[in-house]
Amino acid sequence: MSNNKYFFSTEPLKALVLMALMFNSLSLTAQELSLEKAIELAHQSDPWIKGSYQKEQANIAQSIAAGQLPDPVISLGLANMPLDSLNFNQEPMTQLMAGVSQVFPRGQTLELQRQKLEDISRQHPFMRQDRYAKVKLTVTQLWLDLYESQESIRLIENDRSLFEYLVEVTEVSYSSAFGRSRQQDLVRAQLELTRIEDRLTVLDKKRSETQEKLAEWLYDTGAHWQEMGVSQILPEIELKSIHEAINNQVQYEAPDFTDHPMIRSLDQQIMASETNIVLTKQKYKPQFGINASYGFRDDAPGGQDRSDLFSVGISFDLPIFTEKRQDKEVEAAVSSKEALKTDKTLALRAMNARFNEASERLSWLEKRQKLYSDRLLKEMNDQAEASLNAYTNDDGDFAEVVRARIAELNANIDYLNINVDRLKTIAALNYFSSSSEYMTSINGKQHD
């Protein structure tokens, strides 16, 4: 009997159902897109990174090829053939010729060409590091935008049920003979409910647009997160360039922008332009060439032996008219270098200005965050509760209840926006603080 009871027991079935529900819950949670996962997927699926590696390999291969001598030139010919008889041994100067010639580029041209392309190739790791940081910043901001829309919708949905309840209560009170609600109360409740529906529509459109923008960076990753959305937990992003100063005032120390990957990339371009100047100056030097040839002659018609011939020579050009060619080419190379130095100066100025702007914005947002968390949200909630209690006890106005609830909802959404904007600003500051520590990854391999 005990075995039969156990056989028909529902406990194993309940356990299976519970396990299935837990598995299903875990599966759904796993499909939510966390910020860390979004950044990881974006880095893995970024085709720009792969293209950068290919360009770097192309520059390296070109640098090896550019450092080699030009191919020697082989020449074959028939010289001094008499046309009257076309007899090879009739004339003593008739000969079969084979020759080879080799050109030697000017000065250190080969070494400098190789060095220039190597300098260009060295900028790609820094460009990838900058791309790595920019993708992280872009994806972080898009993820936070999507989180903001998603949580704003959740907050409004929570309050919509309250306004639907107020509409129902107002309708009942208005239709009751003993009710104290007025027609304008009913109209006001319905109007606010309609406005909430409109806000939800606008936010849903914004969420869809942001989701599509984020999906562009996660293209072809195999992640199915659109239905579940992003994680409902707002992550904390650590600020890298912060220290406590005297008087407990938070100060933001500007990083050394000269070590930023974008600036390092410009440094490599400037280095390549310096090499290019030296390379261009090689054109003032002559270009040498040597040639050698062997001439085969047949024996004379009488049988006398004719000696074969060997020739050797050297050639070089004379760059003596340099005013409108070499001088101008050097001038152009110097101007190109100075233009790159100007680009670097402008980039440093822009980064410094944007960093200072973001630092000021973060300080302002943190002041607002503290004000909301310490006082404003509590005061808004107390006001809403007080107005509702007064109205319930026939000592308040319905319009005041609605206004207080809307003000509380708006305050909660504003607080959400402040928290999101704060994290977006921290992410921007961290981009400016990025340096050569950043690593890029392709096919699971780490590269400097």
CSV table of C-alpha atoms in Angstrom, one decimal:
chain,number,residue,atom,x,y,z
A,1,MET,CA,0.0,0.0,0.0
A,2,SER,CA,2.8,2.3,0.8
A,3,ASN,CA,4.3,1.7,-2.6
A,4,ASN,CA,1.0,2.5,-4.3
A,5,LYS,CA,0.6,5.7,-2.3
A,6,TYR,CA,4.1,6.7,-3.4
A,7,PHE,CA,3.3,5.8,-7.0
A,8,PHE,CA,0.2,8.0,-7.1
A,9,SER,CA,1.8,10.8,-5.1
A,10,THR,CA,1.8,14.2,-6.7
A,11,GLU,CA,5.1,15.3,-5.0
A,12,PRO,CA,7.3,14.2,-7.9
A,13,LEU,CA,5.0,15.9,-10.4
A,14,LYS,CA,5.2,19.1,-8.3
A,15,ALA,CA,8.9,18.9,-8.2
A,16,LEU,CA,9.1,18.5,-12.0
A,17,VAL,CA,6.8,21.4,-12.5
A,18,LEU,CA,8.8,23.5,-10.1
A,19,MET,CA,12.1,22.6,-11.9
A,20,ALA,CA,10.5,23.4,-15.3
A,21,LEU,CA,9.3,26.8,-14.0
A,22,MET,CA,12.8,27.5,-12.6
A,23,PHE,CA,14.4,26.5,-15.8
A,24,ASN,CA,12.0,28.6,-17.8
A,25,SER,CA,12.7,31.6,-15.5
A,26,LEU,CA,16.4,31.2,-15.8
A,27,SER,CA,16.1,31.0,-19.6
A,28,LEU,CA,14.1,34.2,-19.7
A,29,THR,CA,16.5,35.9,-17.4
A,30,ALA,CA,19.4,34.7,-19.5
A,31,GLN,CA,17.9,36.4,-22.6
A,32,GLU,CA,17.9,39.8,-20.8
A,33,LEU,CA,20.7,41.9,-22.1
A,34,SER,CA,23.1,43.2,-19.5
A,35,LEU,CA,25.4,46.1,-20.2
A,36,GLU,CA,28.5,44.0,-19.9
A,37,LYS,CA,27.1,41.4,-22.3
A,38,ALA,CA,26.1,44.1,-24.8
A,39,ILE,CA,29.6,45.6,-24.8
A,40,GLU,CA,31.2,42.1,-25.2
A,41,LEU,CA,28.9,41.2,-28.1
A,42,ALA,CA,29.5,44.6,-29.8
A,43,HIS,CA,33.3,44.1,-29.6
A,44,GLN,CA,33.1,40.6,-30.9
A,45,SER,CA,30.9,41.5,-33.9
A,46,ASP,CA,32.6,44.8,-34.9
A,47,PRO,CA,33.8,44.3,-38.5
A,48,TRP,CA,35.9,47.5,-38.3
A,49,ILE,CA,38.3,45.7,-35.9
A,50,LYS,CA,38.8,42.9,-38.4
A,51,GLY,CA,39.3,45.3,-41.2
A,52,SER,CA,41.9,47.2,-39.2
A,53,TYR,CA,44.0,44.0,-38.7
A,54,GLN,CA,43.9,43.4,-42.4
A,55,LYS,CA,45.1,46.9,-43.1
A,56,GLU,CA,47.9,46.5,-40.6
A,57,GLN,CA,49.0,43.3,-42.3
A,58,ALA,CA,48.8,45.0,-45.7
A,59,ASN,CA,51.1,47.8,-44.5
A,60,ILE,CA,53.6,45.4,-43.0
A,61,ALA,CA,53.7,43.4,-46.2
A,62,GLN,CA,54.1,46.6,-48.2
A,63,SER,CA,56.9,47.7,-46.0
A,64,ILE,CA,58.9,44.5,-46.6
A,65,ALA,CA,58.3,44.8,-50.4
A,66,ALA,CA,59.3,48.5,-50.4
A,67,GLY,CA,62.7,47.8,-48.8
A,68,GLN,CA,63.8,45.5,-51.7
A,69,LEU,CA,65.8,46.4,-54.8
A,70,PRO,CA,63.9,46.7,-58.1
A,71,ASP,CA,64.1,43.6,-60.2
A,72,PRO,CA,67.1,43.4,-62.5
A,73,VAL,CA,66.3,43.8,-66.2
A,74,ILE,CA,67.4,41.0,-68.6
A,75,SER,CA,67.9,41.9,-72.3
A,76,LEU,CA,68.4,39.6,-75.3
A,77,GLY,CA,69.2,40.8,-78.7
A,78,LEU,CA,70.7,40.3,-82.1
A,79,ALA,CA,73.1,43.1,-83.2
A,80,ASN,CA,74.5,44.2,-86.5
A,81,MET,CA,72.9,41.6,-88.7
A,82,PRO,CA,73.8,42.3,-92.4
A,83,LEU,CA,70.6,42.8,-94.4
A,84,ASP,CA,72.0,41.9,-97.8
A,85,SER,CA,72.6,38.3,-96.9
A,86,LEU,CA,71.2,37.8,-93.4
A,87,ASN,CA,74.4,35.7,-92.8
A,88,PHE,CA,75.3,35.6,-89.1
A,89,ASN,CA,79.1,35.1,-89.7
A,90,GLN,CA,79.5,37.5,-92.6
A,91,GLU,CA,80.3,40.6,-90.5
A,92,PRO,CA,82.7,40.7,-87.5
A,93,MET,CA,80.3,42.9,-85.5
A,94,THR,CA,77.3,40.6,-85.9
A,95,GLN,CA,76.6,39.1,-82.5
A,96,LEU,CA,74.0,37.6,-80.2
A,97,MET,CA,73.8,39.7,-77.1
A,98,ALA,CA,72.6,38.9,-73.5
A,99,GLY,CA,72.6,41.6,-70.9
A,100,VAL,CA,71.5,42.4,-67.4
A,101,SER,CA,71.0,45.8,-65.7
A,102,GLN,CA,70.3,46.8,-62.1
A,103,VAL,CA,69.0,50.2,-60.8
A,104,PHE,CA,69.9,51.3,-57.3
A,105,PRO,CA,67.5,53.8,-55.8
A,106,ARG,CA,68.7,57.2,-54.5
A,107,GLY,CA,70.5,57.3,-51.2
A,108,GLN,CA,68.6,55.5,-48.4
A,109,THR,CA,65.3,55.4,-50.3
A,110,LEU,CA,64.7,51.7,-49.8
A,111,GLU,CA,65.2,51.8,-46.0
A,112,LEU,CA,63.2,55.0,-45.6
A,113,GLN,CA,60.3,53.6,-47.7
A,114,ARG,CA,60.3,50.5,-45.5
A,115,GLN,CA,60.4,52.7,-42.3
A,116,LYS,CA,57.6,54.9,-43.5
A,117,LEU,CA,55.2,52.0,-44.1
A,118,GLU,CA,56.2,50.5,-40.7
A,119,ASP,CA,55.3,53.8,-39.0
A,120,ILE,CA,52.0,53.8,-40.8
A,121,SER,CA,51.3,50.2,-39.7
A,122,ARG,CA,52.0,51.0,-36.1
A,123,GLN,CA,49.1,53.4,-35.9
A,124,HIS,CA,46.5,50.6,-36.4
A,125,PRO,CA,46.8,49.1,-32.9
A,126,PHE,CA,46.1,52.6,-31.4
A,127,MET,CA,43.2,53.1,-33.8
A,128,ARG,CA,41.8,49.7,-32.7
A,129,GLN,CA,42.2,50.8,-29.1
A,130,ASP,CA,40.3,54.0,-29.8
A,131,ARG,CA,37.7,52.1,-31.6
A,132,TYR,CA,37.4,49.7,-28.7
A,133,ALA,CA,36.8,52.6,-26.3
A,134,LYS,CA,34.3,54.3,-28.7
A,135,VAL,CA,32.3,51.2,-29.2
A,136,LYS,CA,32.1,50.7,-25.5
A,137,LEU,CA,30.9,54.3,-25.0
A,138,THR,CA,28.4,54.1,-27.8
A,139,VAL,CA,26.9,50.8,-26.7
A,140,THR,CA,26.8,51.9,-23.1
A,141,GLN,CA,24.9,55.1,-24.0
A,142,LEU,CA,22.4,53.2,-26.2
A,143,TRP,CA,21.9,50.5,-23.5
A,144,LEU,CA,21.2,53.2,-20.9
A,145,ASP,CA,18.8,55.0,-23.3
A,146,LEU,CA,17.0,51.7,-23.8
A,147,TYR,CA,17.0,51.1,-20.0
A,148,GLU,CA,15.6,54.6,-19.5
A,149,SER,CA,12.7,54.1,-21.9
A,150,GLN,CA,12.0,50.7,-20.5
A,151,GLU,CA,11.9,51.8,-16.9
A,152,SER,CA,10.0,55.0,-17.7
A,153,ILE,CA,7.3,52.8,-19.3
A,154,ARG,CA,7.3,50.6,-16.2
A,155,LEU,CA,6.8,53.5,-13.9
A,156,ILE,CA,4.0,54.9,-16.0
A,157,GLU,CA,2.3,51.5,-16.2
A,158,ASN,CA,2.4,51.3,-12.5
A,159,ASP,CA,0.7,54.6,-12.1
A,160,ARG,CA,-1.8,53.9,-15.0
A,161,SER,CA,-3.5,51.3,-12.8
A,162,LEU,CA,-3.9,54.0,-10.1
A,163,PHE,CA,-5.5,56.5,-12.6
A,164,GLU,CA,-7.8,53.7,-13.9
A,165,TYR,CA,-8.9,53.1,-10.4
A,166,LEU,CA,-9.5,56.8,-9.9
A,167,VAL,CA,-11.6,57.0,-13.0
A,168,GLU,CA,-13.7,54.0,-11.8
A,169,VAL,CA,-14.1,55.6,-8.3
A,170,THR,CA,-15.0,58.9,-9.8
A,171,GLU,CA,-17.6,57.4,-12.1
A,172,VAL,CA,-19.2,55.5,-9.3
A,173,SER,CA,-19.2,58.6,-7.0
A,174,TYR,CA,-20.5,60.8,-9.8
A,175,SER,CA,-23.4,58.4,-10.7
A,176,SER,CA,-24.3,57.9,-7.0
A,177,ALA,CA,-26.8,60.2,-5.5
A,178,PHE,CA,-24.6,60.6,-2.5
A,179,GLY,CA,-21.4,61.0,-4.3
A,180,ARG,CA,-19.4,64.1,-4.0
A,181,SER,CA,-17.6,63.9,-7.4
A,182,ARG,CA,-18.3,66.4,-10.0
A,183,GLN,CA,-18.4,66.0,-13.7
A,184,GLN,CA,-15.2,68.0,-14.1
A,185,ASP,CA,-13.5,65.5,-11.7
A,186,LEU,CA,-14.5,62.6,-14.0
A,187,VAL,CA,-13.4,64.5,-17.1
A,188,ARG,CA,-10.1,65.4,-15.4
A,189,ALA,CA,-9.4,61.7,-14.4
A,190,GLN,CA,-10.2,60.5,-17.9
A,191,LEU,CA,-8.0,63.2,-19.4
A,192,GLU,CA,-5.0,62.3,-17.3
A,193,LEU,CA,-5.5,58.6,-18.2
A,194,THR,CA,-5.5,59.6,-21.9
A,195,ARG,CA,-2.3,61.6,-21.4
A,196,ILE,CA,-0.7,58.6,-19.8
A,197,GLU,CA,-1.6,56.5,-22.8
A,198,ASP,CA,0.0,59.1,-25.1
A,199,ARG,CA,3.2,59.2,-23.0
A,200,LEU,CA,3.4,55.4,-23.2
A,201,THR,CA,3.0,55.5,-26.9
A,202,VAL,CA,5.8,58.1,-27.3
A,203,LEU,CA,8.1,56.1,-25.0
A,204,ASP,CA,7.3,52.9,-26.7
A,205,LYS,CA,8.3,54.5,-30.0
A,206,LYS,CA,11.5,55.8,-28.5
A,207,ARG,CA,12.3,52.3,-27.0
A,208,SER,CA,11.8,50.7,-30.4
A,209,GLU,CA,14.1,53.2,-32.1
A,210,THR,CA,16.8,52.8,-29.5
A,211,GLN,CA,16.5,49.1,-29.6
A,212,GLU,CA,17.1,49.1,-33.4
A,213,LYS,CA,20.2,51.4,-32.9
A,214,LEU,CA,21.6,49.0,-30.3
A,215,ALA,CA,20.8,46.0,-32.5
A,216,GLU,CA,23.0,47.5,-35.2
A,217,TRP,CA,26.0,47.1,-33.0
A,218,LEU,CA,25.0,43.5,-32.0
A,219,TYR,CA,24.3,42.4,-35.5
A,220,ASP,CA,24.8,38.7,-36.3
A,221,THR,CA,25.8,37.8,-32.7
A,222,GLY,CA,23.1,35.2,-32.3
A,223,ALA,CA,21.8,36.9,-29.2
A,224,HIS,CA,17.9,37.1,-28.9
A,225,TRP,CA,17.3,39.8,-26.4
A,226,GLN,CA,14.8,42.1,-28.2
A,227,GLU,CA,11.7,40.4,-26.7
A,228,MET,CA,13.1,40.5,-23.1
A,229,GLY,CA,14.7,43.8,-23.4
A,230,VAL,CA,17.7,44.9,-21.3
A,231,SER,CA,18.3,44.1,-17.7
A,232,GLN,CA,16.1,45.8,-15.1
A,233,ILE,CA,19.0,46.4,-12.8
A,234,LEU,CA,20.9,49.7,-13.4
A,235,PRO,CA,24.6,48.9,-13.3
A,236,GLU,CA,27.2,51.0,-11.5
A,237,ILE,CA,30.0,52.3,-13.7
A,238,GLU,CA,33.1,53.2,-11.9
A,239,LEU,CA,34.7,56.6,-12.6
A,240,LYS,CA,38.4,56.2,-13.3
A,241,SER,CA,39.5,59.8,-12.9
A,242,ILE,CA,38.2,60.8,-9.6
A,243,HIS,CA,39.8,61.7,-6.3
A,244,GLU,CA,38.7,63.4,-3.1
A,245,ALA,CA,40.0,66.9,-2.6
A,246,ILE,CA,40.1,69.1,0.4
A,247,ASN,CA,36.7,70.3,1.8
A,248,ASN,CA,35.2,67.0,0.7
A,249,GLN,CA,34.5,68.4,-2.7
A,250,VAL,CA,34.7,65.9,-5.5
A,251,GLN,CA,37.2,66.9,-8.2
A,252,TYR,CA,37.9,65.3,-11.5
A,253,GLU,CA,41.5,65.1,-12.5
A,254,ALA,CA,42.0,65.4,-16.3
A,255,PRO,CA,43.8,62.4,-17.7
A,256,ASP,CA,47.0,62.7,-19.7
A,257,PHE,CA,45.4,63.0,-23.1
A,258,THR,CA,48.8,62.5,-24.8
A,259,ASP,CA,48.5,58.8,-23.9
A,260,HIS,CA,45.0,58.5,-25.4
A,261,PRO,CA,44.9,56.0,-28.3
A,262,MET,CA,43.5,58.6,-30.7
A,263,ILE,CA,46.4,60.9,-29.9
A,264,ARG,CA,48.9,58.1,-30.1
A,265,SER,CA,47.6,57.2,-33.6
A,266,LEU,CA,48.2,60.8,-34.7
A,267,ASP,CA,51.7,60.6,-33.2
A,268,GLN,CA,52.4,57.6,-35.4
A,269,GLN,CA,51.1,59.6,-38.5
A,270,ILE,CA,53.4,62.5,-37.6
A,271,MET,CA,56.3,60.1,-37.2
A,272,ALA,CA,55.5,58.6,-40.6
A,273,SER,CA,55.4,62.2,-42.1
A,274,GLU,CA,58.8,62.9,-40.6
A,275,THR,CA,60.2,59.8,-42.2
A,276,ASN,CA,58.5,61.0,-45.5
A,277,ILE,CA,60.4,64.3,-45.3
A,278,VAL,CA,63.7,62.5,-45.1
A,279,LEU,CA,62.6,60.2,-47.9
A,280,THR,CA,61.7,63.1,-50.1
A,281,LYS,CA,65.1,64.7,-49.6
A,282,GLN,CA,66.7,61.6,-51.0
A,283,LYS,CA,65.5,62.8,-54.4
A,284,TYR,CA,68.4,65.3,-54.4
A,285,LYS,CA,70.8,62.4,-54.6
A,286,PRO,CA,71.6,60.7,-58.0
A,287,GLN,CA,70.1,57.3,-58.9
A,288,PHE,CA,72.7,54.9,-60.1
A,289,GLY,CA,72.4,51.9,-62.4
A,290,ILE,CA,74.9,49.3,-63.7
A,291,ASN,CA,74.6,47.2,-66.8
A,292,ALA,CA,76.6,44.3,-68.2
A,293,SER,CA,76.2,42.5,-71.5
A,294,TYR,CA,77.8,39.5,-73.3
A,295,GLY,CA,78.0,39.3,-77.1
A,296,PHE,CA,78.5,36.0,-79.0
A,297,ARG,CA,80.2,36.1,-82.4
A,298,ASP,CA,80.4,33.3,-84.9
A,299,ASP,CA,83.7,32.3,-86.7
A,300,ALA,CA,84.6,34.2,-89.8
A,301,PRO,CA,83.7,32.6,-93.2
A,302,GLY,CA,87.4,31.6,-93.6
A,303,GLY,CA,87.3,29.7,-90.3
A,304,GLN,CA,89.1,32.3,-88.2
A,305,ASP,CA,88.1,32.4,-84.6
A,306,ARG,CA,86.3,35.6,-83.5
A,307,SER,CA,86.5,36.6,-79.8
A,308,ASP,CA,83.2,37.1,-78.0
A,309,LEU,CA,82.6,40.6,-76.5
A,310,PHE,CA,81.8,41.7,-73.0
A,311,SER,CA,80.5,45.2,-72.0
A,312,VAL,CA,79.9,46.8,-68.6
A,313,GLY,CA,78.7,50.3,-67.8
A,314,ILE,CA,77.3,52.6,-65.1
A,315,SER,CA,74.6,55.2,-65.4
A,316,PHE,CA,73.3,57.9,-63.1
A,317,ASP,CA,71.0,60.9,-63.3
A,318,LEU,CA,71.9,64.5,-62.3
A,319,PRO,CA,69.1,66.2,-60.2
A,320,ILE,CA,70.3,69.7,-60.9
A,321,PHE,CA,67.0,71.4,-61.7
A,322,THR,CA,65.5,71.1,-58.3
A,323,GLU,CA,63.7,74.4,-57.8
A,324,LYS,CA,60.3,73.3,-59.2
A,325,ARG,CA,60.5,69.5,-58.4
A,326,GLN,CA,62.5,68.4,-55.5
A,327,ASP,CA,62.2,71.6,-53.6
A,328,LYS,CA,58.4,71.6,-54.0
A,329,GLU,CA,58.1,68.0,-53.0
A,330,VAL,CA,60.1,68.6,-49.8
A,331,GLU,CA,58.0,71.7,-49.1
A,332,ALA,CA,54.8,69.6,-49.5
A,333,ALA,CA,56.1,66.9,-47.2
A,334,VAL,CA,56.9,69.5,-44.5
A,335,SER,CA,53.5,71.1,-44.9
A,336,SER,CA,51.8,67.7,-44.5
A,337,LYS,CA,53.7,67.1,-41.3
A,338,GLU,CA,52.7,70.5,-39.9
A,339,ALA,CA,49.1,69.9,-40.8
A,340,LEU,CA,49.1,66.7,-38.8
A,341,LYS,CA,50.6,68.5,-35.9
A,342,THR,CA,47.7,71.0,-36.1
A,343,ASP,CA,45.2,68.1,-36.2
A,344,LYS,CA,46.8,66.8,-33.0
A,345,THR,CA,46.6,70.2,-31.3
A,346,LEU,CA,42.9,70.5,-32.3
A,347,ALA,CA,42.2,67.0,-31.1
A,348,LEU,CA,43.8,67.7,-27.7
A,349,ARG,CA,41.9,70.9,-27.3
A,350,ALA,CA,38.6,69.3,-28.2
A,351,MET,CA,39.2,66.4,-25.8
A,352,ASN,CA,40.1,68.8,-23.0
A,353,ALA,CA,37.0,70.9,-23.6
A,354,ARG,CA,34.7,67.9,-23.8
A,355,PHE,CA,36.2,66.4,-20.7
A,356,ASN,CA,35.8,69.6,-18.7
A,357,GLU,CA,32.2,69.9,-19.9
A,358,ALA,CA,31.4,66.3,-18.9
A,359,SER,CA,33.1,66.8,-15.5
A,360,GLU,CA,30.9,69.9,-14.8
A,361,ARG,CA,27.8,68.0,-15.9
A,362,LEU,CA,28.6,65.0,-13.6
A,363,SER,CA,29.0,67.4,-10.6
A,364,TRP,CA,25.7,69.0,-11.4
A,365,LEU,CA,23.9,65.6,-11.9
A,366,GLU,CA,25.3,64.3,-8.6
A,367,LYS,CA,24.0,67.3,-6.8
A,368,ARG,CA,20.5,66.8,-8.3
A,369,GLN,CA,20.7,63.1,-7.5
A,370,LYS,CA,21.4,63.8,-3.8
A,371,LEU,CA,18.6,66.3,-3.7
A,372,TYR,CA,16.1,63.9,-5.2
A,373,SER,CA,17.2,60.9,-3.0
A,374,ASP,CA,17.4,62.9,0.2
A,375,ARG,CA,14.4,65.2,0.0
A,376,LEU,CA,12.4,65.6,-3.2
A,377,LEU,CA,11.1,62.1,-3.7
A,378,LYS,CA,10.0,61.7,-0.1
A,379,GLU,CA,8.3,65.2,-0.2
A,380,MET,CA,6.5,64.3,-3.4
A,381,ASN,CA,5.3,61.1,-1.9
A,382,ASP,CA,4.1,62.8,1.3
A,383,GLN,CA,2.3,65.4,-0.8
A,384,ALA,CA,0.5,62.8,-2.8
A,385,GLU,CA,-0.5,60.8,0.2
A,386,ALA,CA,-1.6,63.9,2.1
A,387,SER,CA,-3.8,65.1,-0.8
A,388,LEU,CA,-5.3,61.6,-1.2
A,389,ASN,CA,-6.1,61.3,2.5
A,390,ALA,CA,-7.6,64.8,2.5
A,391,TYR,CA,-9.8,64.0,-0.5
A,392,THR,CA,-10.9,60.7,1.1
A,393,ASN,CA,-11.9,62.5,4.3
A,394,ASP,CA,-13.9,65.1,2.3
A,395,ASP,CA,-11.4,67.7,3.0
A,396,GLY,CA,-9.6,68.0,-0.3
A,397,ASP,CA,-10.0,68.6,-4.0
A,398,PHE,CA,-9.9,65.9,-6.6
A,399,ALA,CA,-7.8,68.0,-9.0
A,400,GLU,CA,-5.2,68.4,-6.3
A,401,VAL,CA,-5.0,64.6,-5.9
A,402,VAL,CA,-4.4,64.2,-9.6
A,403,ARG,CA,-1.8,66.9,-9.7
A,404,ALA,CA,0.1,65.4,-6.7
A,405,ARG,CA,0.1,62.0,-8.3
A,406,ILE,CA,1.3,63.3,-11.6
A,407,ALA,CA,4.0,65.4,-9.9
A,408,GLU,CA,5.2,62.3,-8.0
A,409,LEU,CA,5.3,60.3,-11.2
A,410,ASN,CA,7.2,63.0,-13.0
A,411,ALA,CA,9.6,63.2,-10.1
A,412,ASN,CA,10.3,59.5,-10.2
A,413,ILE,CA,10.9,59.7,-14.0
A,414,ASP,CA,13.2,62.7,-13.5
A,415,TYR,CA,15.2,60.8,-10.9
A,416,LEU,CA,15.5,57.9,-13.3
A,417,ASN,CA,16.7,60.3,-16.0
A,418,ILE,CA,19.2,61.8,-13.6
A,419,ASN,CA,20.7,58.4,-12.7
A,420,VAL,CA,20.9,57.3,-16.3
A,421,ASP,CA,22.5,60.7,-17.4
A,422,ARG,CA,25.0,60.3,-14.6
A,423,LEU,CA,26.1,56.9,-15.8
A,424,LYS,CA,26.3,58.1,-19.4
A,425,THR,CA,28.5,61.0,-18.3
A,426,ILE,CA,30.7,58.7,-16.3
A,427,ALA,CA,31.1,56.5,-19.4
A,428,ALA,CA,32.0,59.6,-21.5
A,429,LEU,CA,34.7,60.6,-18.9
A,430,ASN,CA,36.1,57.1,-18.9
A,431,TYR,CA,36.5,57.3,-22.7
A,432,PHE,CA,38.7,60.3,-22.2
A,433,SER,CA,40.6,58.5,-19.5
A,434,SER,CA,41.3,55.5,-21.8
A,435,SER,CA,44.9,54.8,-22.7
A,436,SER,CA,46.9,52.1,-24.3
A,437,GLU,CA,45.6,49.7,-21.6
A,438,TYR,CA,42.8,48.9,-23.9
A,439,MET,CA,42.9,45.5,-25.7
A,440,THR,CA,41.0,44.4,-28.7
A,441,SER,CA,39.9,40.8,-29.3
A,442,ILE,CA,39.3,38.9,-32.5
A,443,ASN,CA,38.4,35.2,-32.6
A,444,GLY,CA,39.1,34.9,-28.9
A,445,LYS,CA,42.7,36.2,-29.2
A,446,GLN,CA,44.0,39.2,-27.3
A,447,HIS,CA,46.0,41.8,-29.1
A,448,ASP,CA,47.8,44.9,-27.8
